[in-house]
Every structure is written in structure tokens, then in C-alpha cells.
CSV table of N, CA, C and O and ligand atoms in Angstrom, one decimal:
chain,number,residue,atom,x,y,z
P,20,UNK,N,44.2,45.1,60.0
P,20,UNK,CA,43.3,45.9,59.0
P,20,UNK,C,44.2,46.7,58.0
P,20,UNK,O,45.0,47.5,58.5
P,21,UNK,N,44.1,46.3,56.8
P,21,UNK,CA,45.1,47.0,55.8
P,21,UNK,C,44.7,48.4,55.5
P,21,UNK,O,45.5,49.2,55.2
P,22,UNK,N,43.4,48.7,55.5
P,22,UNK,CA,42.9,50.0,55.1
P,22,UNK,C,42.7,50.2,53.7
P,22,UNK,O,42.2,51.2,53.2
P,23,UNK,N,43.1,49.2,52.8
P,23,UNK,CA,42.9,49.3,51.4
P,23,UNK,C,41.5,49.0,51.1
P,23,UNK,O,40.9,48.0,51.6
P,24,UNK,N,40.9,49.7,50.2
P,24,UNK,CA,39.5,49.4,49.7
P,24,UNK,C,39.5,48.3,48.7
P,24,UNK,O,38.6,47.5,48.6
P,25,UNK,N,40.6,48.3,47.9
P,25,UNK,CA,40.7,47.2,46.9
P,25,UNK,C,42.2,46.8,46.8
P,25,UNK,O,43.1,47.7,46.9
P,26,UNK,N,42.4,45.5,46.7
P,26,UNK,CA,43.8,45.0,46.7
P,26,UNK,C,43.9,44.0,45.6
P,26,UNK,O,43.3,43.0,45.6
P,27,UNK,N,44.7,44.4,44.6
P,27,UNK,CA,44.9,43.6,43.4
P,27,UNK,C,46.2,42.9,43.4
P,27,UNK,O,47.2,43.5,43.6
P,28,UNK,N,46.2,41.6,43.1
P,28,UNK,CA,47.4,40.8,43.0
P,28,UNK,C,47.5,40.4,41.5
P,28,UNK,O,46.6,39.7,41.0
P,29,UNK,N,48.7,40.6,40.9
P,29,UNK,CA,48.9,40.2,39.5
P,29,UNK,C,50.1,39.3,39.6
P,29,UNK,O,51.2,39.6,40.1
P,30,UNK,N,49.9,38.1,39.0
P,30,UNK,CA,51.0,37.1,39.0
P,30,UNK,C,52.2,37.6,38.1
P,30,UNK,O,52.0,37.9,36.9
P,31,UNK,N,53.4,37.7,38.7
P,31,UNK,CA,54.5,38.0,37.9
P,31,UNK,C,55.6,36.9,37.9
P,31,UNK,O,56.8,37.1,37.8
P,32,UNK,N,55.1,35.7,38.2
P,32,UNK,CA,56.0,34.5,38.3
P,32,UNK,C,56.7,34.2,37.1
P,32,UNK,O,56.2,34.2,36.0
P,33,UNK,N,58.0,33.9,37.3
P,33,UNK,CA,58.9,33.2,36.3
P,33,UNK,C,58.9,33.9,34.9
P,33,UNK,O,58.5,33.4,33.9
P,34,UNK,N,59.5,35.2,34.9
P,34,UNK,CA,59.6,35.9,33.6
P,34,UNK,C,60.5,35.1,32.6
P,34,UNK,O,60.4,35.3,31.4
P,35,UNK,N,61.3,34.2,33.1
P,35,UNK,CA,62.2,33.5,32.2
P,35,UNK,C,61.7,32.1,31.7
P,35,UNK,O,62.4,31.4,31.1
P,36,UNK,N,60.5,31.8,32.1
P,36,UNK,CA,59.9,30.5,31.8
P,36,UNK,C,58.7,30.6,30.9
P,36,UNK,O,57.7,31.2,31.3
P,37,UNK,N,58.8,30.1,29.7
P,37,UNK,CA,57.7,30.2,28.7
P,37,UNK,C,56.4,29.7,29.3
P,37,UNK,O,56.4,28.6,30.0
P,38,UNK,N,55.3,30.4,29.0
P,38,UNK,CA,54.0,30.0,29.4
P,38,UNK,C,53.6,30.5,30.8
P,38,UNK,O,52.4,30.5,31.1
P,39,UNK,N,54.6,31.0,31.5
P,39,UNK,CA,54.3,31.6,32.9
P,39,UNK,C,53.9,33.0,32.7
P,39,UNK,O,54.3,33.7,31.8
P,40,UNK,N,53.1,33.5,33.7
P,40,UNK,CA,52.6,34.9,33.5
P,40,UNK,C,53.7,35.9,33.3
P,40,UNK,O,53.6,36.9,32.6
P,41,UNK,N,54.8,35.7,34.0
P,41,UNK,CA,55.9,36.7,34.0
P,41,UNK,C,56.5,36.8,32.6
P,41,UNK,O,57.0,37.8,32.2
P,42,UNK,N,56.4,35.7,31.8
P,42,UNK,CA,56.9,35.8,30.4
P,42,UNK,C,56.0,36.4,29.4
P,42,UNK,O,56.3,36.6,28.3
P,43,UNK,N,54.8,36.8,29.9
P,43,UNK,CA,53.8,37.4,29.0
P,43,UNK,C,53.6,38.9,29.3
P,43,UNK,O,52.7,39.5,28.8
P,44,UNK,N,54.5,39.4,30.1
P,44,UNK,CA,54.5,40.9,30.3
P,44,UNK,C,53.7,41.3,31.5
P,44,UNK,O,53.3,42.5,31.6
P,45,UNK,N,53.5,40.4,32.5
P,45,UNK,CA,52.7,40.8,33.6
P,45,UNK,C,53.3,41.9,34.5
P,45,UNK,O,52.6,42.7,35.1
P,46,UNK,N,54.6,41.9,34.6
P,46,UNK,CA,55.2,43.0,35.4
P,46,UNK,C,55.0,44.4,34.8
P,46,UNK,O,54.7,45.3,35.4
P,47,UNK,N,55.1,44.4,33.4
P,47,UNK,CA,54.8,45.6,32.7
P,47,UNK,C,53.3,46.1,33.0
P,47,UNK,O,53.0,47.3,33.3
P,48,UNK,N,52.4,45.1,32.9
P,48,UNK,CA,51.0,45.4,33.2
P,48,UNK,C,50.8,45.9,34.7
P,48,UNK,O,50.1,46.9,34.9
P,49,UNK,N,51.5,45.2,35.6
P,49,UNK,CA,51.4,45.6,37.0
P,49,UNK,C,51.9,47.0,37.3
P,49,UNK,O,51.3,47.8,37.9
P,50,UNK,N,53.0,47.3,36.7
P,50,UNK,CA,53.6,48.7,36.9
P,50,UNK,C,52.7,49.8,36.4
P,50,UNK,O,52.5,50.8,37.0
P,51,UNK,N,52.2,49.5,35.2
P,51,UNK,CA,51.3,50.5,34.6
P,51,UNK,C,50.1,50.7,35.4
P,51,UNK,O,49.6,51.9,35.6
P,52,UNK,N,49.5,49.7,35.9
P,52,UNK,CA,48.3,49.7,36.7
P,52,UNK,C,48.6,50.3,38.1
P,52,UNK,O,47.8,51.1,38.6
P,53,UNK,N,49.7,50.0,38.6
P,53,UNK,CA,50.1,50.6,39.9
P,53,UNK,C,50.2,52.1,39.9
P,53,UNK,O,49.7,52.8,40.7
P,54,UNK,N,50.8,52.5,38.8
P,54,UNK,CA,51.0,54.0,38.6
P,54,UNK,C,49.6,54.7,38.4
P,54,UNK,O,49.3,55.7,39.0
P,55,UNK,N,48.8,54.1,37.6
P,55,UNK,CA,47.5,54.6,37.3
P,55,UNK,C,46.6,54.6,38.5
P,55,UNK,O,45.9,55.6,38.8
P,56,UNK,N,46.5,53.5,39.2
P,56,UNK,CA,45.7,53.4,40.4
P,56,UNK,C,46.2,54.4,41.5
P,56,UNK,O,45.4,55.0,42.2
P,57,UNK,N,47.5,54.5,41.6
P,57,UNK,CA,48.1,55.4,42.6
P,57,UNK,C,47.6,56.8,42.3
P,57,UNK,O,47.2,57.6,43.3
P,58,UNK,N,47.6,57.2,41.1
P,58,UNK,CA,47.2,58.6,40.7
P,58,UNK,C,45.7,58.8,41.0
P,58,UNK,O,45.3,59.8,41.5
P,59,UNK,N,45.0,57.8,40.6
P,59,UNK,CA,43.5,57.9,40.7
P,59,UNK,C,42.9,57.7,42.1
P,59,UNK,O,42.0,58.4,42.5
P,60,UNK,N,43.5,56.7,42.8
P,60,UNK,CA,42.8,56.3,44.1
P,60,UNK,C,43.7,56.4,45.3
P,60,UNK,O,43.3,56.2,46.4
P,61,UNK,N,45.0,56.8,45.1
P,61,UNK,CA,45.9,57.0,46.3
P,61,UNK,C,46.0,55.7,47.1
P,61,UNK,O,46.2,54.6,46.5
P,62,UNK,N,46.0,55.8,48.4
P,62,UNK,CA,46.2,54.7,49.2
P,62,UNK,C,45.0,53.8,49.4
P,62,UNK,O,45.0,52.8,50.2
P,63,UNK,N,43.9,54.1,48.7
P,63,UNK,CA,42.7,53.2,48.8
P,63,UNK,C,42.9,51.9,48.0
P,63,UNK,O,42.2,50.9,48.2
P,64,UNK,N,43.9,51.9,47.1
P,64,UNK,CA,44.1,50.7,46.2
P,64,UNK,C,45.5,50.3,46.3
P,64,UNK,O,46.4,51.2,46.1
P,65,UNK,N,45.8,49.1,46.4
P,65,UNK,CA,47.1,48.5,46.4
P,65,UNK,C,47.2,47.5,45.2
P,65,UNK,O,46.3,46.7,45.0
P,66,UNK,N,48.3,47.6,44.5
P,66,UNK,CA,48.5,46.7,43.3
P,66,UNK,C,49.8,46.0,43.6
P,66,UNK,O,50.9,46.6,43.6
P,67,UNK,N,49.7,44.7,43.9
P,67,UNK,CA,50.9,43.9,44.2
P,67,UNK,C,51.3,42.9,43.2
P,67,UNK,O,50.4,42.3,42.5
P,68,UNK,N,52.5,42.5,43.2
P,68,UNK,CA,53.0,41.4,42.4
P,68,UNK,C,52.7,40.2,43.2
P,68,UNK,O,52.9,40.2,44.5
P,69,UNK,N,52.4,39.1,42.6
P,69,UNK,CA,52.3,37.8,43.4
P,69,UNK,C,53.1,36.7,42.7
P,69,UNK,O,53.4,36.8,41.5
P,70,UNK,N,53.3,35.7,43.4
P,70,UNK,CA,53.9,34.5,42.8
P,70,UNK,C,52.8,33.7,42.1
P,70,UNK,O,51.7,34.3,41.9
P,71,UNK,N,53.1,32.5,41.7
P,71,UNK,CA,52.1,31.8,40.9
P,71,UNK,C,50.8,31.6,41.6
P,71,UNK,O,50.7,31.3,42.8
P,72,UNK,N,49.7,32.0,40.9
P,72,UNK,CA,48.4,31.9,41.5
P,72,UNK,C,47.7,30.6,41.1
P,72,UNK,O,46.5,30.4,41.3
P,73,UNK,N,48.4,29.7,40.4
P,73,UNK,CA,47.8,28.4,40.1
P,73,UNK,C,47.0,28.3,38.9
P,73,UNK,O,46.3,27.3,38.7
P,74,UNK,N,47.1,29.3,38.0
P,74,UNK,CA,46.3,29.3,36.8
P,74,UNK,C,47.2,29.6,35.6
P,74,UNK,O,46.9,30.4,34.7
P,75,UNK,N,48.4,29.1,35.6
P,75,UNK,CA,49.4,29.4,34.6
P,75,UNK,C,48.9,29.3,33.2
P,75,UNK,O,49.2,30.1,32.3
P,76,UNK,N,48.2,28.2,32.9
P,76,UNK,CA,47.7,27.9,31.5
P,76,UNK,C,46.7,29.0,31.1
P,76,UNK,O,46.5,29.1,29.9
P,77,UNK,N,46.2,29.8,32.0
P,77,UNK,CA,45.3,30.8,31.7
P,77,UNK,C,45.8,32.2,32.1
P,77,UNK,O,45.0,33.1,32.3
P,78,UNK,N,47.1,32.3,32.2
P,78,UNK,CA,47.7,33.6,32.6
P,78,UNK,C,47.9,34.5,31.4
P,78,UNK,O,47.8,34.1,30.3
P,79,UNK,N,48.0,35.7,31.7
P,79,UNK,CA,48.3,36.4,32.9
P,79,UNK,C,47.0,36.3,33.8
P,79,UNK,O,45.9,36.6,33.4
P,80,UNK,N,47.3,35.9,35.1
P,80,UNK,CA,46.3,35.8,36.1
P,80,UNK,C,46.4,36.9,37.1
P,80,UNK,O,47.4,37.3,37.5
P,81,UNK,N,45.2,37.3,37.6
P,81,UNK,CA,45.1,38.3,38.6
P,81,UNK,C,43.9,38.1,39.5
P,81,UNK,O,42.9,37.4,39.0
P,82,UNK,N,43.9,38.5,40.7
P,82,UNK,CA,42.8,38.4,41.6
P,82,UNK,C,42.6,39.7,42.4
P,82,UNK,O,43.6,40.3,42.8
P,83,UNK,N,41.3,40.1,42.5
P,83,UNK,CA,41.0,41.3,43.2
P,83,UNK,C,40.3,41.1,44.5
P,83,UNK,O,39.3,40.3,44.5
P,84,UNK,N,40.8,41.6,45.6
P,84,UNK,CA,40.1,41.5,46.9
P,84,UNK,C,39.6,42.8,47.4
P,84,UNK,O,40.2,43.8,47.0
P,85,UNK,N,38.6,42.8,48.2
P,85,UNK,CA,38.1,41.7,49.0
P,85,UNK,C,37.1,40.8,48.3
P,85,UNK,O,36.7,39.8,48.9
P,86,UNK,N,36.7,41.1,47.1
P,86,UNK,CA,35.7,40.2,46.4
P,86,UNK,C,36.2,38.8,46.1
P,86,UNK,O,35.4,37.9,46.0
P,87,UNK,N,37.5,38.7,45.8
P,87,UNK,CA,38.1,37.4,45.4
P,87,UNK,C,37.7,37.2,43.9
P,87,UNK,O,37.5,36.1,43.5
P,88,UNK,N,37.6,38.3,43.1
P,88,UNK,CA,37.2,38.2,41.7
P,88,UNK,C,38.5,37.9,40.9
P,88,UNK,O,39.5,38.6,41.0
P,89,UNK,N,38.4,36.8,40.1
P,89,UNK,CA,39.5,36.4,39.3
P,89,UNK,C,39.5,37.0,37.9
P,89,UNK,O,38.4,37.2,37.3
P,90,UNK,N,40.7,37.2,37.3
P,90,UNK,CA,40.8,37.7,35.9
P,90,UNK,C,41.9,36.8,35.3
P,90,UNK,O,43.0,36.7,35.8
P,91,UNK,N,41.4,36.1,34.2
P,91,UNK,CA,42.3,35.1,33.6
P,91,UNK,C,42.5,35.5,32.1
P,91,UNK,O,41.7,36.3,31.6
P,92,UNK,N,43.4,34.9,31.5
P,92,UNK,CA,43.7,35.1,30.0
P,92,UNK,C,43.9,36.6,29.7
P,92,UNK,O,43.6,37.1,28.6
P,93,UNK,N,44.5,37.3,30.7
P,93,UNK,CA,44.9,38.7,30.4
P,93,UNK,C,46.1,38.8,29.5
P,93,UNK,O,47.0,37.9,29.6
P,94,UNK,N,46.2,39.9,28.8
P,94,UNK,CA,47.4,40.2,28.1
P,94,UNK,C,48.1,41.4,28.7
P,94,UNK,O,47.4,42.1,29.5
P,95,UNK,N,49.3,41.7,28.4
P,95,UNK,CA,50.0,42.9,29.0
P,95,UNK,C,49.3,44.2,28.6
P,95,UNK,O,49.5,45.2,29.3
P,96,UNK,N,48.5,44.2,27.6
P,96,UNK,CA,47.8,45.4,27.2
P,96,UNK,C,46.4,45.6,27.9
P,96,UNK,O,45.7,46.6,27.7
P,97,UNK,N,46.1,44.7,28.8
P,97,UNK,CA,44.8,44.7,29.4
P,97,UNK,C,44.6,45.6,30.7
P,97,UNK,O,43.8,45.3,31.5
P,98,UNK,N,45.4,46.6,30.7
P,98,UNK,CA,45.4,47.5,31.9
P,98,UNK,C,43.9,48.0,32.1
P,98,UNK,O,43.5,48.2,33.2
P,99,UNK,N,43.3,48.4,31.0
P,99,UNK,CA,41.9,49.0,31.1
P,99,UNK,C,40.9,48.0,31.8
P,99,UNK,O,40.1,48.5,32.6
P,100,UNK,N,41.0,46.8,31.5
P,100,UNK,CA,40.1,45.8,32.1
P,100,UNK,C,40.2,45.8,33.6
P,100,UNK,O,39.2,45.8,34.3
P,101,UNK,N,41.4,45.7,34.1
P,101,UNK,CA,41.6,45.7,35.5
P,101,UNK,C,41.3,47.1,36.2
P,101,UNK,O,40.7,47.1,37.2
P,102,UNK,N,41.7,48.1,35.5
P,102,UNK,CA,41.4,49.5,36.0
P,102,UNK,C,39.9,49.7,36.2
P,102,UNK,O,39.5,50.2,37.2
P,103,UNK,N,39.2,49.3,35.2
P,103,UNK,CA,37.7,49.5,35.3
P,103,UNK,C,37.1,48.7,36.4
P,103,UNK,O,36.2,49.1,37.0
P,104,UNK,N,37.6,47.5,36.6
P,104,UNK,CA,37.1,46.6,37.6
P,104,UNK,C,37.3,47.2,39.0
P,104,UNK,O,36.4,47.3,39.9
P,105,UNK,N,38.5,47.8,39.2
P,105,UNK,CA,38.8,48.4,40.5
P,105,UNK,C,37.9,49.7,40.6
P,105,UNK,O,37.3,49.9,41.7
P,106,UNK,N,37.8,50.4,39.6
P,106,UNK,CA,37.1,51.7,39.6
P,106,UNK,C,35.6,51.4,39.9
P,106,UNK,O,35.0,52.1,40.7
P,107,UNK,N,35.1,50.4,39.4
P,107,UNK,CA,33.7,50.0,39.6
P,107,UNK,C,33.4,49.6,41.1
P,107,UNK,O,32.4,50.0,41.6
P,108,UNK,N,34.4,48.9,41.6
P,108,UNK,CA,34.2,48.4,43.0
P,108,UNK,C,34.4,49.5,44.0
P,108,UNK,O,33.9,49.5,45.1
P,109,UNK,N,35.2,50.5,43.7
P,109,UNK,CA,35.5,51.5,44.7
P,109,UNK,C,34.5,52.7,44.9
P,109,UNK,O,34.5,53.4,45.8
P,110,UNK,N,33.6,52.7,43.9
P,110,UNK,CA,32.5,53.8,44.0
P,110,UNK,C,31.7,53.7,45.2
P,110,UNK,O,31.4,52.7,45.7
O,8,FES,S1,52.6,31.6,36.6
O,8,FES,FE1,50.9,32.9,36.9
O,8,FES,S2,49.4,31.7,37.6
O,8,FES,FE2,51.1,30.4,37.5
């Protein structure tokens, strides 16, 4: 039992390979979100880096558990989209 209410995985695969999530700024997105969620939700929310999630052509890709909700076509500026999704589910 993890104890997390929400667990977000953001693909940070292959920052050196064009077209992969990592080359589109996903680590920057993850770090910003991790910091913000940490401040807002403490240990209730975990934001992890993941390897390839199998949707490279629609990356940046992320998935939120326990719902298994996918987020595709994200840009590194899309912190708000993911933050609001987490916030909505944690209420
Ligand atoms: S590199 Fe991100 S889904 Fe494949």
C-alpha cells in the first residue's frame, strides 16, 4: 500500500532523441509539478518520472493513478493541466 492518493507518472524518456518526450521538456514539466504538488498536497501526491509510456508520437505523455487517466500531447508549459487534474481528484 503506497499511501499516495494520486500518483502521476510523466514520461522523461530519451532527452537526446528527437520526438521523444524527454526532448520536449518533460523533465522540466515534472520538476515544476513535483514542487507544486509537494507544497500543496504533501505526501498525498507523488510525481514520478517514467520511461517510455508507449505514446511517443503524442508526447509528452503522462498517466495519473489510481484512475489510469491519460494525458497526451502535453507541452512543457502544461503544468496547470496536470495540476488541476490532480487537484480535482484529491478533493
Ligand atoms: S518517449 Fe514518452 S511515451 Fe515514448
